[in-house]
Coordinates of C-alpha atoms in Angstrom, one line a residue:
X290 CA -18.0 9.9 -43.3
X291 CA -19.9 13.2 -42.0
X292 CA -17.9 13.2 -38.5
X293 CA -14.7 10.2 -39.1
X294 CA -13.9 7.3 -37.9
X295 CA -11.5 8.6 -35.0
X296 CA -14.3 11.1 -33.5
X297 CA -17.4 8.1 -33.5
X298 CA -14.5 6.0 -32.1
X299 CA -14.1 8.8 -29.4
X300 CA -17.8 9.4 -28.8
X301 CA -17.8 5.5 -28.3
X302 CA -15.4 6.0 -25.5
X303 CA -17.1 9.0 -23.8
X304 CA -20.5 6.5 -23.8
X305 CA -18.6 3.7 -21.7
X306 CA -16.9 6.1 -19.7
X307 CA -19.0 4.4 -16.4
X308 CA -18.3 1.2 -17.6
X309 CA -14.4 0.4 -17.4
X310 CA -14.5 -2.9 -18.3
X311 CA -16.5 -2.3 -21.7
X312 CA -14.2 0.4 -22.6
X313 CA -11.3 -1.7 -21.8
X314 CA -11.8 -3.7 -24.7
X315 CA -13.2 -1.5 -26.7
X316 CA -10.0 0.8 -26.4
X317 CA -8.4 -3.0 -27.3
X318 CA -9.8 -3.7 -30.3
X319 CA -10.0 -0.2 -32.1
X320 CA -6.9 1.3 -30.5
X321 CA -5.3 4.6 -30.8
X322 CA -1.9 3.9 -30.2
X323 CA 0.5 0.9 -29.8
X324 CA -0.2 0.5 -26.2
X325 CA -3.7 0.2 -25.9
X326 CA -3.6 -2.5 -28.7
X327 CA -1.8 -4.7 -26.3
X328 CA -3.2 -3.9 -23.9
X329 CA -4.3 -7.2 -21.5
X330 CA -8.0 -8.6 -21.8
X331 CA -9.7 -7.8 -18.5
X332 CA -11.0 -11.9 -18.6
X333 CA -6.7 -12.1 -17.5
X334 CA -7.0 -10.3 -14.5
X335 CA -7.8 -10.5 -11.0
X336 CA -8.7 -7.0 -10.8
X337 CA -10.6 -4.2 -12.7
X338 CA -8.2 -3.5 -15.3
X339 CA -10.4 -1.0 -17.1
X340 CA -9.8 1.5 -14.0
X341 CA -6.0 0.9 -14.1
X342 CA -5.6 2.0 -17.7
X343 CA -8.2 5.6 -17.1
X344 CA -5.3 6.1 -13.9
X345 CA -2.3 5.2 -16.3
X346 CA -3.6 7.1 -19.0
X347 CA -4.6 10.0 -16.8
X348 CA -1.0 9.9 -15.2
X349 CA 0.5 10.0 -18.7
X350 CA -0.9 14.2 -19.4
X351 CA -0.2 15.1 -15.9
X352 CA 2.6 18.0 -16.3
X353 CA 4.3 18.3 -13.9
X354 CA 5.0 14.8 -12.9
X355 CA 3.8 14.4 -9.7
X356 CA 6.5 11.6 -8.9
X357 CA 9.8 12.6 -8.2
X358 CA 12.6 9.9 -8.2
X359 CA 15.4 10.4 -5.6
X360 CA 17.2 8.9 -2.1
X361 CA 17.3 9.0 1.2
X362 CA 20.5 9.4 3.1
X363 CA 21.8 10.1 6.6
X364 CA 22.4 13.8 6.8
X365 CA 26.2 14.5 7.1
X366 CA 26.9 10.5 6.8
X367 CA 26.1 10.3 10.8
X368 CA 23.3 7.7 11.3
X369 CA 20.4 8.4 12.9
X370 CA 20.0 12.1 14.0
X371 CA 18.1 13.0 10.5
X372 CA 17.3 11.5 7.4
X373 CA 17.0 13.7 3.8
X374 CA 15.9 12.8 0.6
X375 CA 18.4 14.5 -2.3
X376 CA 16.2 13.8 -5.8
X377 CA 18.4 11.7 -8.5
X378 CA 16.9 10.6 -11.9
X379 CA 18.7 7.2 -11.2
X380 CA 17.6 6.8 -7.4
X381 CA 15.7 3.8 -6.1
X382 CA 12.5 5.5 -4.4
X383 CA 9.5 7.1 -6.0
X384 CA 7.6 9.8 -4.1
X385 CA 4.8 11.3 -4.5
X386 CA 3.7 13.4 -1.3
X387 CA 6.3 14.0 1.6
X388 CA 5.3 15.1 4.8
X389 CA 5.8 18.7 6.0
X390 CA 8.7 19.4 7.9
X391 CA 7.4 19.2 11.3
X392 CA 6.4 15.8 10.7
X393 CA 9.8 14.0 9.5
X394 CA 12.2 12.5 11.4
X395 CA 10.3 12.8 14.4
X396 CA 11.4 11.0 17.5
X397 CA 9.0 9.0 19.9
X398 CA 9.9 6.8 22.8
X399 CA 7.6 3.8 24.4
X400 CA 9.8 2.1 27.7
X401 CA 12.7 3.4 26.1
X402 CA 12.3 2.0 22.5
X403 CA 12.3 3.5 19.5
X404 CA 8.8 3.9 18.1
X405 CA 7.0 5.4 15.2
X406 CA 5.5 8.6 15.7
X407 CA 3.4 8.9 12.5
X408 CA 1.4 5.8 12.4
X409 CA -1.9 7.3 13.1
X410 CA -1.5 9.4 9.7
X411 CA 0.3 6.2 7.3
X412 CA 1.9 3.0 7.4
X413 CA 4.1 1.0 5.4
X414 CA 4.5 -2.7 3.5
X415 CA 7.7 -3.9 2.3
X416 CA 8.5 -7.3 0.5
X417 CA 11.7 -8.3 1.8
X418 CA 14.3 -10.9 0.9
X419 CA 17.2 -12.4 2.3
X420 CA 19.6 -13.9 0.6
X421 CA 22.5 -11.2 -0.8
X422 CA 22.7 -13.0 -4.4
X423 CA 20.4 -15.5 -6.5
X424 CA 21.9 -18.6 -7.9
X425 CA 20.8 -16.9 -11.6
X426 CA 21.7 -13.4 -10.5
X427 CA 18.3 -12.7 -11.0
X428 CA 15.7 -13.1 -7.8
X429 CA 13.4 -11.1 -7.3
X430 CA 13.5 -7.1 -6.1
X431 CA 13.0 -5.8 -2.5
X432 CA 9.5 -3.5 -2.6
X433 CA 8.3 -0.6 -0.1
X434 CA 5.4 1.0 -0.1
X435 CA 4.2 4.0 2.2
X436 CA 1.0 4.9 2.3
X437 CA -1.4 7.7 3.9
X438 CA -4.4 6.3 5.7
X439 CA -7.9 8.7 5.9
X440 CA -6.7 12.6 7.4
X441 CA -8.4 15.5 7.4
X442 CA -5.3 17.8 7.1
X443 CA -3.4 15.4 4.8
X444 CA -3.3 13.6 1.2
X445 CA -5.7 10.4 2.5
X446 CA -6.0 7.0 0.8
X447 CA -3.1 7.8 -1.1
X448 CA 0.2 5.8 -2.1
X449 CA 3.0 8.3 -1.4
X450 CA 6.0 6.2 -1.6
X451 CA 7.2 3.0 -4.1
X452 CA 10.2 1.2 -3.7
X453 CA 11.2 -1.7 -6.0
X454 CA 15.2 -2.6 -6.2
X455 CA 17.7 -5.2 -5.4
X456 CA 20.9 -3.6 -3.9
X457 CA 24.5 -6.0 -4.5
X458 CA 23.6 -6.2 -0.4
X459 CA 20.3 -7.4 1.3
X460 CA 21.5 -4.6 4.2
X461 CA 21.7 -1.9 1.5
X462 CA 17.9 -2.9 1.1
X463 CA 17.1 -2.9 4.6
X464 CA 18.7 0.6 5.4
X465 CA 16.7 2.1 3.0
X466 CA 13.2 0.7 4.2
X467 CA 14.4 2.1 7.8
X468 CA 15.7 5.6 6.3
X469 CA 12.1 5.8 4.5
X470 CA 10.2 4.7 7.9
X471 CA 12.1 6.9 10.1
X472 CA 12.1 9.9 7.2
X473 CA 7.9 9.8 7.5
X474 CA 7.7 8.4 10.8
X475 CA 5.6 5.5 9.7
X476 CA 5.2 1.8 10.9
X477 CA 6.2 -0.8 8.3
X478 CA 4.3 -4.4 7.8
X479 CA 6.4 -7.5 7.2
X480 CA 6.0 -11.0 6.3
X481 CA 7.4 -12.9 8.9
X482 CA 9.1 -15.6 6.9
X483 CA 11.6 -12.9 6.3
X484 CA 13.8 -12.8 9.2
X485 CA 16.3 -10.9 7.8
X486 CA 14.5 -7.1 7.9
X487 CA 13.4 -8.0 11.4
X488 CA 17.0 -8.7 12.3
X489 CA 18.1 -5.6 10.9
X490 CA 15.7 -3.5 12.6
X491 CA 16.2 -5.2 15.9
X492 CA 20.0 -4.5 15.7
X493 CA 19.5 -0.7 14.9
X494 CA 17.3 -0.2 17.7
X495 CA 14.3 0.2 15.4
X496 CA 12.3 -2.6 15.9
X497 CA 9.4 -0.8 17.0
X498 CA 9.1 0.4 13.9
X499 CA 7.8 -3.1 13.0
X500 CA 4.0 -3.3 13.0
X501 CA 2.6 -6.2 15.3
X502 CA 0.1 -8.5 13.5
X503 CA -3.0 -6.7 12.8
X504 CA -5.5 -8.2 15.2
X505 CA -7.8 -8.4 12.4
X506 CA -5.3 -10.5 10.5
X507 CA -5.4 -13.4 13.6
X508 CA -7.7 -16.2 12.9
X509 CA -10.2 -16.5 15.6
X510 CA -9.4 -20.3 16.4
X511 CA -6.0 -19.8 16.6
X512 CA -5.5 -19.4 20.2
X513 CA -2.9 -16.9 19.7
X514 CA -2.4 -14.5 22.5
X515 CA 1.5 -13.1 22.6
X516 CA 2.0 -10.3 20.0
X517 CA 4.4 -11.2 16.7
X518 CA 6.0 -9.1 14.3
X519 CA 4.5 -8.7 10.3
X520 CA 2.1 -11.6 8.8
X521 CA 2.6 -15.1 7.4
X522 CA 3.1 -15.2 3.6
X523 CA 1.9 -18.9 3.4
X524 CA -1.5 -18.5 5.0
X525 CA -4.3 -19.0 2.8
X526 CA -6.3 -16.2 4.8
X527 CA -4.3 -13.7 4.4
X528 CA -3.2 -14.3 0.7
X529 CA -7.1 -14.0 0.1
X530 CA -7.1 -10.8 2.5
X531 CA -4.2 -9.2 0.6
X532 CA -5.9 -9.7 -3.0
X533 CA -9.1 -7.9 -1.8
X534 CA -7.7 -5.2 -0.1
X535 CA -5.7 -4.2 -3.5
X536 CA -8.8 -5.1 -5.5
X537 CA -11.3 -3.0 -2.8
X538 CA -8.4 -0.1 -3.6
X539 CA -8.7 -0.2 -7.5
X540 CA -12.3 0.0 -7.0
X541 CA -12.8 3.5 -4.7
X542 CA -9.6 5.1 -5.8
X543 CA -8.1 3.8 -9.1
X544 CA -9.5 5.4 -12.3
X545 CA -12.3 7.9 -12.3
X546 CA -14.7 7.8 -9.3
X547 CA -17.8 7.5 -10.6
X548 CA -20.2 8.7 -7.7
X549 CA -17.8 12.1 -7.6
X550 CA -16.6 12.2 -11.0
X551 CA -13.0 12.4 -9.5
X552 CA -9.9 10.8 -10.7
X553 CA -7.9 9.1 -8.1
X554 CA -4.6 10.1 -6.9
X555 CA -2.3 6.6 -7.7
X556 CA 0.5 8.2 -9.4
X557 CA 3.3 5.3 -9.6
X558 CA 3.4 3.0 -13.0
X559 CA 5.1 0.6 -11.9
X560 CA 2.8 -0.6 -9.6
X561 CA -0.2 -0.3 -11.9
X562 CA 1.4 -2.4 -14.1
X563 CA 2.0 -4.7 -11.6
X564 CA -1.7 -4.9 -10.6
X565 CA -2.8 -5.7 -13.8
X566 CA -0.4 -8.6 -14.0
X567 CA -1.0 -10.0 -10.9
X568 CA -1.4 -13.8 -10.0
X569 CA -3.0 -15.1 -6.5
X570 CA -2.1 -18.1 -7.5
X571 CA 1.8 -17.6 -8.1
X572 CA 2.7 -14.3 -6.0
X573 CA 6.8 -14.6 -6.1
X574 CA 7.1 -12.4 -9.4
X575 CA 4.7 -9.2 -8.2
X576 CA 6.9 -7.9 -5.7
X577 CA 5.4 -4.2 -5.8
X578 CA 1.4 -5.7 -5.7
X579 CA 2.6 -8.0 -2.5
X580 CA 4.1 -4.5 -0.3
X581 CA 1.6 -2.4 -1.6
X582 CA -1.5 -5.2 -0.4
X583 CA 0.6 -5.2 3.2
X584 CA 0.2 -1.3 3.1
X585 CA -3.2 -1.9 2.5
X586 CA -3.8 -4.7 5.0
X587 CA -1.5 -2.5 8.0
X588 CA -4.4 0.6 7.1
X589 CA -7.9 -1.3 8.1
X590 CA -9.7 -1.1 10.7
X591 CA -12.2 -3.3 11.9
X592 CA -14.9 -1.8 13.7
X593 CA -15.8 -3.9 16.6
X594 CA -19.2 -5.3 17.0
X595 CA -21.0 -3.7 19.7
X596 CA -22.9 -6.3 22.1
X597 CA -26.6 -6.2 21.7
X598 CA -28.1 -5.7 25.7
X599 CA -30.4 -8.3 26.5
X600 CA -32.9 -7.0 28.8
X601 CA -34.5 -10.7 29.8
X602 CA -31.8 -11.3 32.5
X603 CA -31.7 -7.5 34.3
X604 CA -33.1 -6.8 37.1
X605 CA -34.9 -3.2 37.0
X606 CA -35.9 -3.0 40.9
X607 CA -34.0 -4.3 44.0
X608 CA -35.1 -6.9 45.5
X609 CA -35.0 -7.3 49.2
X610 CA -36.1 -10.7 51.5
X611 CA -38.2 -9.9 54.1
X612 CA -38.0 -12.2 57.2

């Protein structure tokens, strides 16, 4: 009565603010508006969903929109001297940082192929398909995600690009993953059940724009030593890789940070909402949370153990034999 109902509510919140998951369903059960009453019950989700909703609902008073929705084309119709983006309220990419104009469309040879300059500052994951047309129209949407890896000059541990259409023609789909890559100058991860993209990029002369297996991604009893393109989709290891990278994601740079006190810097919805959605157990429908985990996967690094010195065997004086 003395302060109302909305304020205690409020001061509720501001208590739980280091504890996502508590105001999650909180924020459920005395909501403010019609989304956070249906909002989903964090027992529904593989990951922290009480961090996605503080981003989403931090992304929602952000003025200006940080995202700007737009294509990329082939300046003057000529492929492959320069790629531009020209914004469009109806295009089929989301960006949220571009790189500065030294840094796009840069060209960079290895033995005479086609390689990408940028990969040391981001990398890519795309969820590809193959077939033109879906026996129920339908099927599901080709997805691309760029991302910026740690840089001391530049945005770092940051989505700056979402992608998530299905053009009439699988090669619409395919040009635009390249136009992105080459725009940025960034590697792209595949699966390699996909043969189509690979094709593609083979064809254009862009195949080294393809990101070899990560050599943390190979399974130590595998025996494999030749070097293939992208990661199987089917293996149980790196299904269970894929969801902790995104979940190891939500936790240091979703929502508010709260060592720093920072919000994080995951501007696109679409993929939120994906996230919160998201089934390990039937993948096929989260198109944007399966190329934004290969982004994620393409970005580690494993440190490599260093090999302890054993002192037992070393011989601190030379011997000699005296006859």
């Amino acid at each position: 009565i003395t302060m109302g109902s909305r304020t205690y509510l409020k001061n509720e919140r501001e208590a739980l603010k280091n504890d996502a998951s508590e105001l999650n369903e909180v924020t459920r059960q005395f909501p403010f508006t019609e989304d956070e009453a249906f909002r989903d019950s964090i027992d529904g989700s593989l990951f922290n969903i009480g961090k996605i909703y503080e981003q989403i609902q931090h992304n929602e008073e952000l003025f200006p929109n940080p995202v700007v929705i737009g294509n990329f084309h082939w300046k003057g119709g000529e492929k492959d001297p320069e790629v531009v983006f020209s914004p469009d309220p109806n295009g089929r990419f989301r960006v949220a940082w571009m790189p500065p104009k030294e840094l796009r469309n840069q060209k960079k040879f290895d033995r005479n192929k086609r390689i990408a300059p940028n990969a040391e500052l981001g990398v890519g994951g795309v969820d590809s398909y193959d077939l033109d047309a879906t026996v129920d129209g339908r099927g599901s949407k080709g997805a691309l995600h760029l991302y910026n890896k740690f840089h001391m000059e530049h945005p770092s541990n940051m989505f700056v690009l979402e992608y998530a259409s299905r053009p009439p023609l699988a090669k619409i789909f395919y040009e635009d993953v390249l136009m992105a890559s080459v725009f940025y100058g960034y590697p792209v991860l595949i699966e390699n059940n996909k043969y189509g993209i690979a094709r593609y990029f083979e064809q254009r002369g862009y195949d080294g724009y393809l990101m070899d297996r990560p050599r943390h991604l190979v399974a130590a009893n595998s025996g494999m030593k030749s070097k293939t393109k992208g990661i199987p989709s089917n293996s149980q290891d790196i299904i269970q890789a894929h969801a902790q990278a995104i979940e190891a994601y939500i936790h240091n740079h979703v929502g508010v940070n709260y060592d720093t006190g920072e919000m994080g810097n995951m501007y696109f919805e679409r993929t939120l909402e994906d996230w919160i959605g998201f089934k390990i157990d039937n993948r096929t429908k989260f198109d944007l949370s399966i190329s934004s985990g290969l982004c994620l996967l393409a970005a580690q690094k494993v440190q490599k153990k260093k090999q302890e010195s054993n002192f037992i065997d070393k011989r601190f004086f030379r011997r000699y034999k005296i006859n």
